[in-house]
Short mmCIF file of C-alpha atoms in Angstrom, two decimals:
data_model
loop_
_atom_site.label_atom_id
_atom_site.label_comp_id
_atom_site.label_asym_id
_atom_site.label_seq_id
_atom_site.Cartn_x
_atom_site.Cartn_y
_atom_site.Cartn_z
CA ILE A 1 1.84 -1.74 -54.44
CA LEU A 2 1.57 1.84 -53.19
CA GLY A 3 -2.20 1.29 -52.83
CA VAL A 4 -1.78 -1.96 -51.03
CA LEU A 5 0.78 -0.34 -48.57
CA PHE A 6 -1.53 2.58 -47.92
CA THR A 7 -4.45 0.17 -47.31
CA SER A 8 -2.29 -1.83 -44.86
CA VAL A 9 -1.42 1.22 -42.96
CA VAL A 10 -4.91 2.68 -42.47
CA THR A 11 -6.61 -0.88 -41.85
CA THR A 12 -6.21 -3.56 -39.30
CA GLY A 13 -5.92 -7.21 -40.19
CA ARG A 14 -4.25 -9.15 -43.05
CA LEU A 15 -7.56 -9.77 -44.86
CA TYR A 16 -7.82 -6.09 -46.06
CA GLY A 17 -4.20 -6.29 -47.46
CA ALA A 18 -4.97 -9.60 -49.29
CA MET A 19 -8.15 -8.15 -50.75
CA ALA A 20 -6.34 -4.83 -51.75
CA SER A 21 -3.65 -7.02 -53.51
CA LEU A 22 -6.16 -9.03 -55.37
CA LEU A 23 -8.14 -5.84 -56.34
CA SER A 24 -4.91 -4.28 -57.55
CA VAL A 25 -4.17 -7.03 -59.92
CA PHE A 26 -7.68 -6.86 -61.35
CA VAL A 27 -7.41 -3.07 -61.74
CA PHE A 28 -4.10 -3.22 -63.50
CA ASN A 29 -5.42 -6.06 -65.77
CA PHE A 30 -8.49 -3.82 -66.69
CA LEU A 31 -6.56 -0.57 -67.12
CA PHE A 32 -3.09 -1.31 -68.31
CA THR A 33 -3.12 -4.64 -70.35
CA GLU A 34 -4.29 -5.23 -73.90
CA PRO A 35 -7.07 -5.40 -74.43
CA ARG A 36 -7.78 -2.67 -72.10
CA PHE A 37 -10.99 -2.23 -70.21
CA THR A 38 -11.59 -5.92 -70.10
CA PHE A 39 -10.40 -8.71 -67.89
CA HIS A 40 -9.04 -10.78 -71.12
CA VAL A 41 -5.36 -11.20 -71.75
CA HIS A 42 -3.69 -12.26 -75.05
CA ASP A 43 -0.07 -12.80 -73.74
CA ALA A 44 0.38 -16.23 -72.06
CA GLY A 45 2.88 -14.63 -69.63
CA TYR A 46 0.28 -12.27 -68.19
CA PRO A 47 -1.05 -14.72 -65.54
CA ILE A 48 2.46 -15.39 -64.36
CA THR A 49 2.95 -11.51 -64.17
CA PHE A 50 -0.41 -11.17 -62.30
CA LEU A 51 0.73 -14.00 -59.89
CA VAL A 52 3.97 -12.28 -59.27
CA MET A 53 2.39 -8.92 -58.76
CA PHE A 54 -0.17 -10.43 -56.35
CA THR A 55 2.49 -12.17 -54.45
CA ALA A 56 4.62 -9.01 -54.17
CA SER A 57 1.75 -6.85 -53.06
CA PHE A 58 0.48 -9.50 -50.37
CA VAL A 59 4.15 -9.89 -49.00
CA ALA A 60 4.37 -5.94 -48.86
CA SER A 61 1.01 -5.91 -47.26
CA SER A 62 2.02 -8.51 -44.59
CA LEU A 63 5.27 -6.80 -43.92
CA THR A 64 3.61 -3.56 -43.44
CA MET A 65 1.11 -5.03 -40.97
CA ARG A 66 3.82 -6.57 -39.07
CA VAL A 67 5.76 -3.41 -38.70
CA LYS A 68 2.69 -1.52 -37.74
CA ASN A 69 1.77 -4.19 -34.96
CA GLN A 70 5.33 -4.31 -33.80
CA ALA A 71 5.31 -0.40 -33.36
CA LYS A 72 2.07 -0.64 -31.63
CA GLN A 73 3.42 -3.24 -29.24
CA GLU A 74 6.55 -1.26 -28.67
CA ALA A 75 4.58 1.85 -27.88
CA LEU A 76 2.33 -0.23 -25.43
CA LYS A 77 5.46 -1.69 -23.79
CA ALA A 78 7.00 1.79 -23.37
CA TYR A 79 3.65 2.94 -21.88
CA ARG A 80 3.47 0.01 -19.39
CA THR A 81 7.25 0.57 -18.49
CA GLY A 82 6.43 4.14 -17.83
CA VAL A 83 3.58 3.10 -15.63
CA LEU A 84 5.89 0.96 -13.67
CA LEU A 85 8.50 3.63 -13.32
CA GLU A 86 5.84 6.12 -12.22
CA THR A 87 4.70 3.73 -9.68
CA SER A 88 8.12 3.36 -8.16
CA GLN A 89 8.52 7.05 -7.95
CA LYS A 90 5.14 7.49 -6.27
CA LEU A 91 5.68 4.79 -3.78
CA GLN A 92 8.93 6.48 -2.65
CA ARG A 93 6.77 9.56 -1.68
CA VAL A 94 4.13 8.01 0.41
CA ASN A 95 4.58 6.66 3.88
CA ASP A 96 0.97 5.61 4.83
CA GLU A 97 -0.37 2.09 3.99
CA SER A 98 -3.60 3.31 2.74
CA GLU A 99 -1.84 5.81 0.54
CA ILE A 100 0.46 3.04 -0.82
CA LEU A 101 -2.61 0.79 -1.59
CA THR A 102 -4.52 3.62 -3.44
CA GLU A 103 -1.49 4.53 -5.51
CA VAL A 104 -0.94 0.90 -6.51
CA ALA A 105 -4.57 0.44 -7.20
CA GLY A 106 -4.70 3.43 -9.43
CA GLN A 107 -1.67 2.42 -11.25
CA LEU A 108 -3.03 -1.14 -11.88
CA GLU A 109 -6.14 0.26 -13.18
CA LYS A 110 -4.16 2.44 -15.63
CA LEU A 111 -2.11 -0.48 -16.72
CA LEU A 112 -4.72 -3.23 -17.12
CA ASN A 113 -7.98 -1.01 -17.42
CA CYS A 114 -9.64 -3.20 -14.82
CA THR A 115 -11.39 -2.47 -11.62
CA ILE A 116 -9.03 -3.19 -8.79
CA VAL A 117 -9.73 -4.24 -5.15
CA PHE A 118 -7.11 -4.11 -2.45
CA TYR A 119 -7.39 -6.01 0.83
CA PRO A 120 -4.74 -4.97 3.58
CA VAL A 121 -3.71 -7.50 5.99
CA GLU A 122 -4.36 -6.71 9.50
CA GLY A 123 -2.95 -9.35 11.76
CA ASP A 124 -4.61 -12.71 10.79
CA ASN A 125 -7.58 -11.06 8.94
CA LEU A 126 -8.44 -8.93 5.96
CA GLY A 127 -8.88 -5.36 6.55
CA LYS A 128 -11.51 -2.96 4.89
CA PRO A 129 -10.93 -3.21 1.00
CA VAL A 130 -9.67 -0.41 -1.03
CA TYR A 131 -11.84 -0.03 -4.07
CA PHE A 132 -10.65 1.43 -7.37
CA ALA A 133 -13.12 1.33 -10.23
CA LYS A 134 -12.23 1.78 -13.95
CA PRO A 135 -14.10 4.76 -15.62
CA ASP A 136 -16.70 2.73 -17.43
CA GLU A 137 -17.37 0.16 -14.62
CA ALA A 138 -20.99 -1.06 -14.70
CA HIS A 139 -21.06 -2.90 -11.38
CA SER A 140 -21.07 -1.29 -7.85
CA GLN A 141 -18.53 -1.86 -5.09
CA GLU A 142 -20.69 -4.47 -3.30
CA TYR A 143 -20.58 -6.69 -6.50
CA TYR A 144 -16.79 -7.17 -6.10
CA THR A 145 -16.61 -7.09 -2.29
CA SER A 146 -19.25 -9.59 -1.50
CA LYS A 147 -18.78 -12.31 1.20
CA ASP A 148 -17.91 -14.82 -1.46
CA GLU A 149 -15.31 -12.51 -2.99
CA MET A 150 -13.89 -11.90 0.53
CA ALA A 151 -13.76 -15.54 1.15
CA VAL A 152 -11.64 -16.09 -2.00
CA ALA A 153 -9.34 -13.21 -0.92
CA ALA A 154 -9.00 -14.74 2.60
CA TRP A 155 -7.99 -18.08 0.97
CA VAL A 156 -5.32 -16.38 -0.87
CA MET A 157 -3.98 -14.59 2.29
CA LYS A 158 -3.93 -17.97 4.24
CA ASN A 159 -2.33 -20.04 1.25
CA ASN A 160 -0.23 -17.27 -0.53
CA LYS A 161 -1.36 -18.47 -3.96
CA HIS A 162 -3.38 -17.22 -6.83
CA ALA A 163 -7.11 -17.98 -6.98
CA GLY A 164 -10.24 -16.74 -8.80
CA VAL A 165 -10.99 -16.11 -12.36
CA THR A 166 -8.64 -17.60 -15.03
CA THR A 167 -7.21 -20.13 -12.36
CA ASN A 168 -8.02 -23.65 -11.46
CA THR A 169 -8.81 -22.49 -7.82
CA LEU A 170 -12.15 -21.07 -7.12
CA PRO A 171 -12.65 -20.01 -10.81
CA GLY A 172 -16.09 -18.91 -10.22
CA ALA A 173 -15.05 -15.67 -8.55
CA LYS A 174 -15.32 -12.35 -10.14
CA CYS A 175 -11.70 -11.45 -9.78
CA LEU A 176 -8.35 -12.83 -10.10
CA TYR A 177 -6.74 -12.60 -6.58
CA MET A 178 -3.15 -12.42 -5.97
CA ALA A 179 -1.05 -12.18 -2.76
CA VAL A 180 1.21 -9.04 -2.19
CA HIS A 181 3.91 -10.86 -0.16
CA ASN A 182 7.50 -10.67 0.87
CA HIS A 183 8.96 -14.08 1.08
CA ASP A 184 6.29 -15.97 3.08
CA VAL A 185 4.65 -13.11 4.66
CA VAL A 186 1.43 -11.76 3.01
CA LEU A 187 1.04 -8.11 3.38
CA ALA A 188 -2.05 -7.50 1.29
CA VAL A 189 -4.25 -9.25 -1.25
CA VAL A 190 -5.17 -7.57 -4.71
CA GLY A 191 -8.19 -8.57 -6.79
CA VAL A 192 -8.25 -7.79 -10.44
CA ALA A 193 -11.77 -7.79 -12.13
CA ILE A 194 -10.99 -9.56 -15.39
CA THR A 195 -14.44 -9.17 -17.13
CA ASP A 196 -13.75 -11.27 -20.33
CA ARG A 197 -12.50 -14.14 -18.14
CA THR A 198 -9.48 -14.57 -20.41
CA GLU A 199 -6.02 -15.16 -18.98
CA LEU A 200 -3.70 -12.08 -18.93
CA GLN A 201 -0.97 -11.89 -21.53
CA ALA A 202 2.47 -12.94 -20.25
CA TYR A 203 3.84 -9.61 -20.53
CA ASP A 204 0.85 -7.95 -18.65
CA LYS A 205 1.24 -10.73 -15.97
CA ASN A 206 4.90 -10.10 -15.62
CA LEU A 207 4.36 -6.23 -15.26
CA LEU A 208 1.55 -7.13 -12.64
CA VAL A 209 3.96 -9.24 -10.56
CA ALA A 210 6.67 -6.60 -10.73
CA LEU A 211 4.23 -3.81 -9.66
CA LEU A 212 3.03 -6.05 -6.82
CA GLY A 213 6.70 -6.50 -5.77
CA GLU A 214 7.11 -2.82 -5.71
CA CYS A 215 4.00 -2.56 -3.42
CA ALA A 216 5.34 -5.30 -1.29
CA LEU A 217 8.61 -3.57 -0.65
CA ALA A 218 6.77 -0.18 0.04
CA LEU A 219 4.43 -2.01 2.55
CA GLU A 220 7.52 -3.69 4.18
CA LYS A 221 9.32 -0.36 4.41
CA ASN A 222 6.27 1.18 5.97
CA GLN A 223 6.03 -1.52 8.52
CA LEU A 224 9.65 -1.41 9.30
CA GLY A 225 9.36 2.33 9.76
CA ARG A 226 6.56 1.89 12.30
CA GLU A 227 8.60 -0.79 14.03
CA LYS A 228 11.64 1.64 14.32
CA THR A 229 9.39 4.41 15.50
CA LEU A 230 8.11 2.04 18.34
CA ILE A 231 11.57 1.08 19.30
CA GLU A 232 12.71 4.66 19.37
CA MET A 233 9.63 5.51 21.64
CA LYS A 234 10.37 2.61 24.01
CA ALA A 235 13.96 3.65 24.23
CA GLN A 236 13.01 7.24 25.13
CA GLN A 237 10.56 5.97 27.70
CA GLU A 238 13.25 3.88 29.29
CA GLN A 239 15.63 6.88 29.28
CA LEU A 240 12.78 8.95 30.86
CA ARG A 241 12.05 6.39 33.38
CA ALA A 242 15.83 6.16 34.30
CA ASN A 243 15.88 9.83 34.79
CA LEU A 244 12.84 9.90 36.75
CA LEU A 245 14.12 7.16 39.13
CA ARG A 246 17.32 9.24 39.57
CA ALA A 247 15.28 12.37 40.38
CA ILE A 248 13.00 10.37 42.86
CA SER A 249 16.07 8.92 44.67
CA HIS A 250 17.47 12.48 44.98
CA ASP A 251 13.98 13.88 46.18
CA LEU A 252 13.57 11.05 48.72
CA ARG A 253 16.93 11.49 50.23
CA THR A 254 16.33 14.96 51.29
CA PRO A 255 13.22 14.59 53.40
CA LEU A 256 14.38 11.20 54.78
CA THR A 257 17.52 12.79 55.94
CA SER A 258 15.55 15.47 57.70
CA ILE A 259 13.20 13.07 59.23
CA SER A 260 15.88 10.78 60.52
CA GLY A 261 17.85 13.80 61.94
CA ASN A 262 14.93 15.42 63.74
CA ALA A 263 13.93 11.96 65.16
CA GLY A 264 17.49 11.36 66.38
CA ILE A 265 17.42 14.83 68.04
CA LEU A 266 14.24 14.00 69.74
CA MET A 267 15.35 10.58 70.73
CA GLY A 268 18.73 11.83 72.27
CA ASN A 269 17.78 15.26 73.71
CA SER A 270 14.16 14.83 74.46
CA LYS A 271 14.61 15.77 78.20
CA VAL A 272 16.59 18.98 77.68
CA LEU A 273 14.46 20.39 74.85
CA ASP A 274 11.58 22.61 75.70
CA GLU A 275 8.13 22.09 74.40
CA GLU A 276 8.22 24.70 71.60
CA LYS A 277 11.34 23.17 70.05
CA LYS A 278 9.87 19.74 70.31
CA GLN A 279 6.66 20.89 68.49
CA ARG A 280 8.80 22.53 65.80
CA LEU A 281 10.59 19.27 65.36
CA TYR A 282 7.44 17.29 65.27
CA SER A 283 6.04 19.73 62.75
CA ASP A 284 9.08 19.31 60.51
CA ILE A 285 8.88 15.52 60.69
CA TYR A 286 5.13 15.66 59.78
CA ASP A 287 5.71 18.10 56.99
CA ASP A 288 8.42 15.90 55.50
CA SER A 289 6.48 12.72 55.92
CA MET A 290 3.35 14.30 54.19
CA TRP A 291 5.66 15.44 51.43
CA LEU A 292 6.91 11.94 50.90
CA VAL A 293 3.19 10.72 50.98
CA ASN A 294 2.15 13.19 48.28
CA LEU A 295 5.21 12.22 46.10
CA VAL A 296 4.36 8.52 46.38
CA GLU A 297 0.68 9.27 45.43
CA ASN A 298 1.83 11.35 42.44
CA LEU A 299 3.96 8.42 41.23
CA LEU A 300 1.04 6.05 41.69
CA SER A 301 -1.08 8.56 39.63
CA VAL A 302 1.48 8.50 36.92
CA THR A 303 1.36 4.71 36.69
CA ARG A 304 -2.28 4.86 36.59
CA ILE A 305 -2.31 7.35 33.77
CA GLU A 306 0.11 5.20 31.91
CA ASN A 307 -2.15 2.05 32.39
CA GLY A 308 -5.25 4.09 31.60
CA THR A 309 -7.00 3.47 34.93
CA MET A 310 -6.81 7.11 36.32
CA ARG A 311 -10.31 8.29 37.02
CA GLN A 312 -11.39 11.86 36.06
CA GLY A 313 -10.81 14.31 39.05
CA GLN A 314 -8.72 11.71 40.99
CA GLU A 315 -5.50 13.79 40.47
CA VAL A 316 -7.23 16.80 42.04
CA ALA A 317 -8.33 14.73 45.03
CA LEU A 318 -4.68 14.02 46.00
CA CYS A 319 -4.15 17.37 47.69
CA ASP A 320 -7.62 18.23 48.91
CA HIS A 321 -7.25 16.67 52.25
CA HIS A 322 -3.74 18.03 53.07
CA ASP A 323 -2.47 21.37 53.90
CA PRO A 324 -2.05 23.75 50.89
CA SER A 325 1.56 24.46 51.72
CA ILE A 326 2.37 20.82 51.66
CA CYS A 327 0.59 20.04 48.50
CA GLY A 328 2.32 22.98 46.90
CA LYS A 329 5.66 21.64 48.08
CA ALA A 330 4.66 18.04 46.68
CA ARG A 331 3.95 19.82 43.33
#
């Protein structure tokens, strides 16, 4: 029985244990039963003894194989669970979509030992694929990212369903394609290159779904972060716009008051004012009006810059035809 146990530990498969059990019975018969060194027996009870010995050793062999397989499965489960936990920790440290897809692709390759292709979703179309090949991959990237493969991935994106190898939908594809989605929104499509075209085990498939769920949460968090940043930027822009309007209102009030005051003086006291004072008032009105013109032109330039229609050198031309002192005042 010790020999059978040792054989079961160092070998794989129950056939070796059964052969070792049968061989042990023959060896015991040959060495330890009378007459020795032959396979003959005189006692009629020996065949029953041999049958019991064979049964005991075979059962011991089967139990040993079962324990060894269970230990192997537990170790594999622990490894896969560790990969899932490591993925969750890595995704918490990345904030860019490409980094998220790269990390998840690497973890999937480590988990399934398969080549992985990720397609990010950009609007209503698939983006540039993220390719992650296993170490001994014999095919090139173009083999897994051909037009036919991208068409299958696009179908998965539109229908939010599995497709490709091991499925009933487009089974001629080279990869199993699954949607990375949150509710009904598809955020990306992953392709798993299953070379032996056999369906994934239930445990592997559950881990794959869990890992893609982590990926979907990370992508959604990244998307919400971008939207939050845009909202904050718009709020800051509105605040700056309000501050600018207040500043413009204040800057407009001063020259307009000066213009209206000087014009009122000229209208009411034109006959009693000498020519020098009139010219000084005219000059003040002109300077204030040109200051307002430059202010309006600068505001228009700001709107052109914001809309992307400002021509190079146009902002310099604003003051080329005005008096330098006035342009300096406008600035």
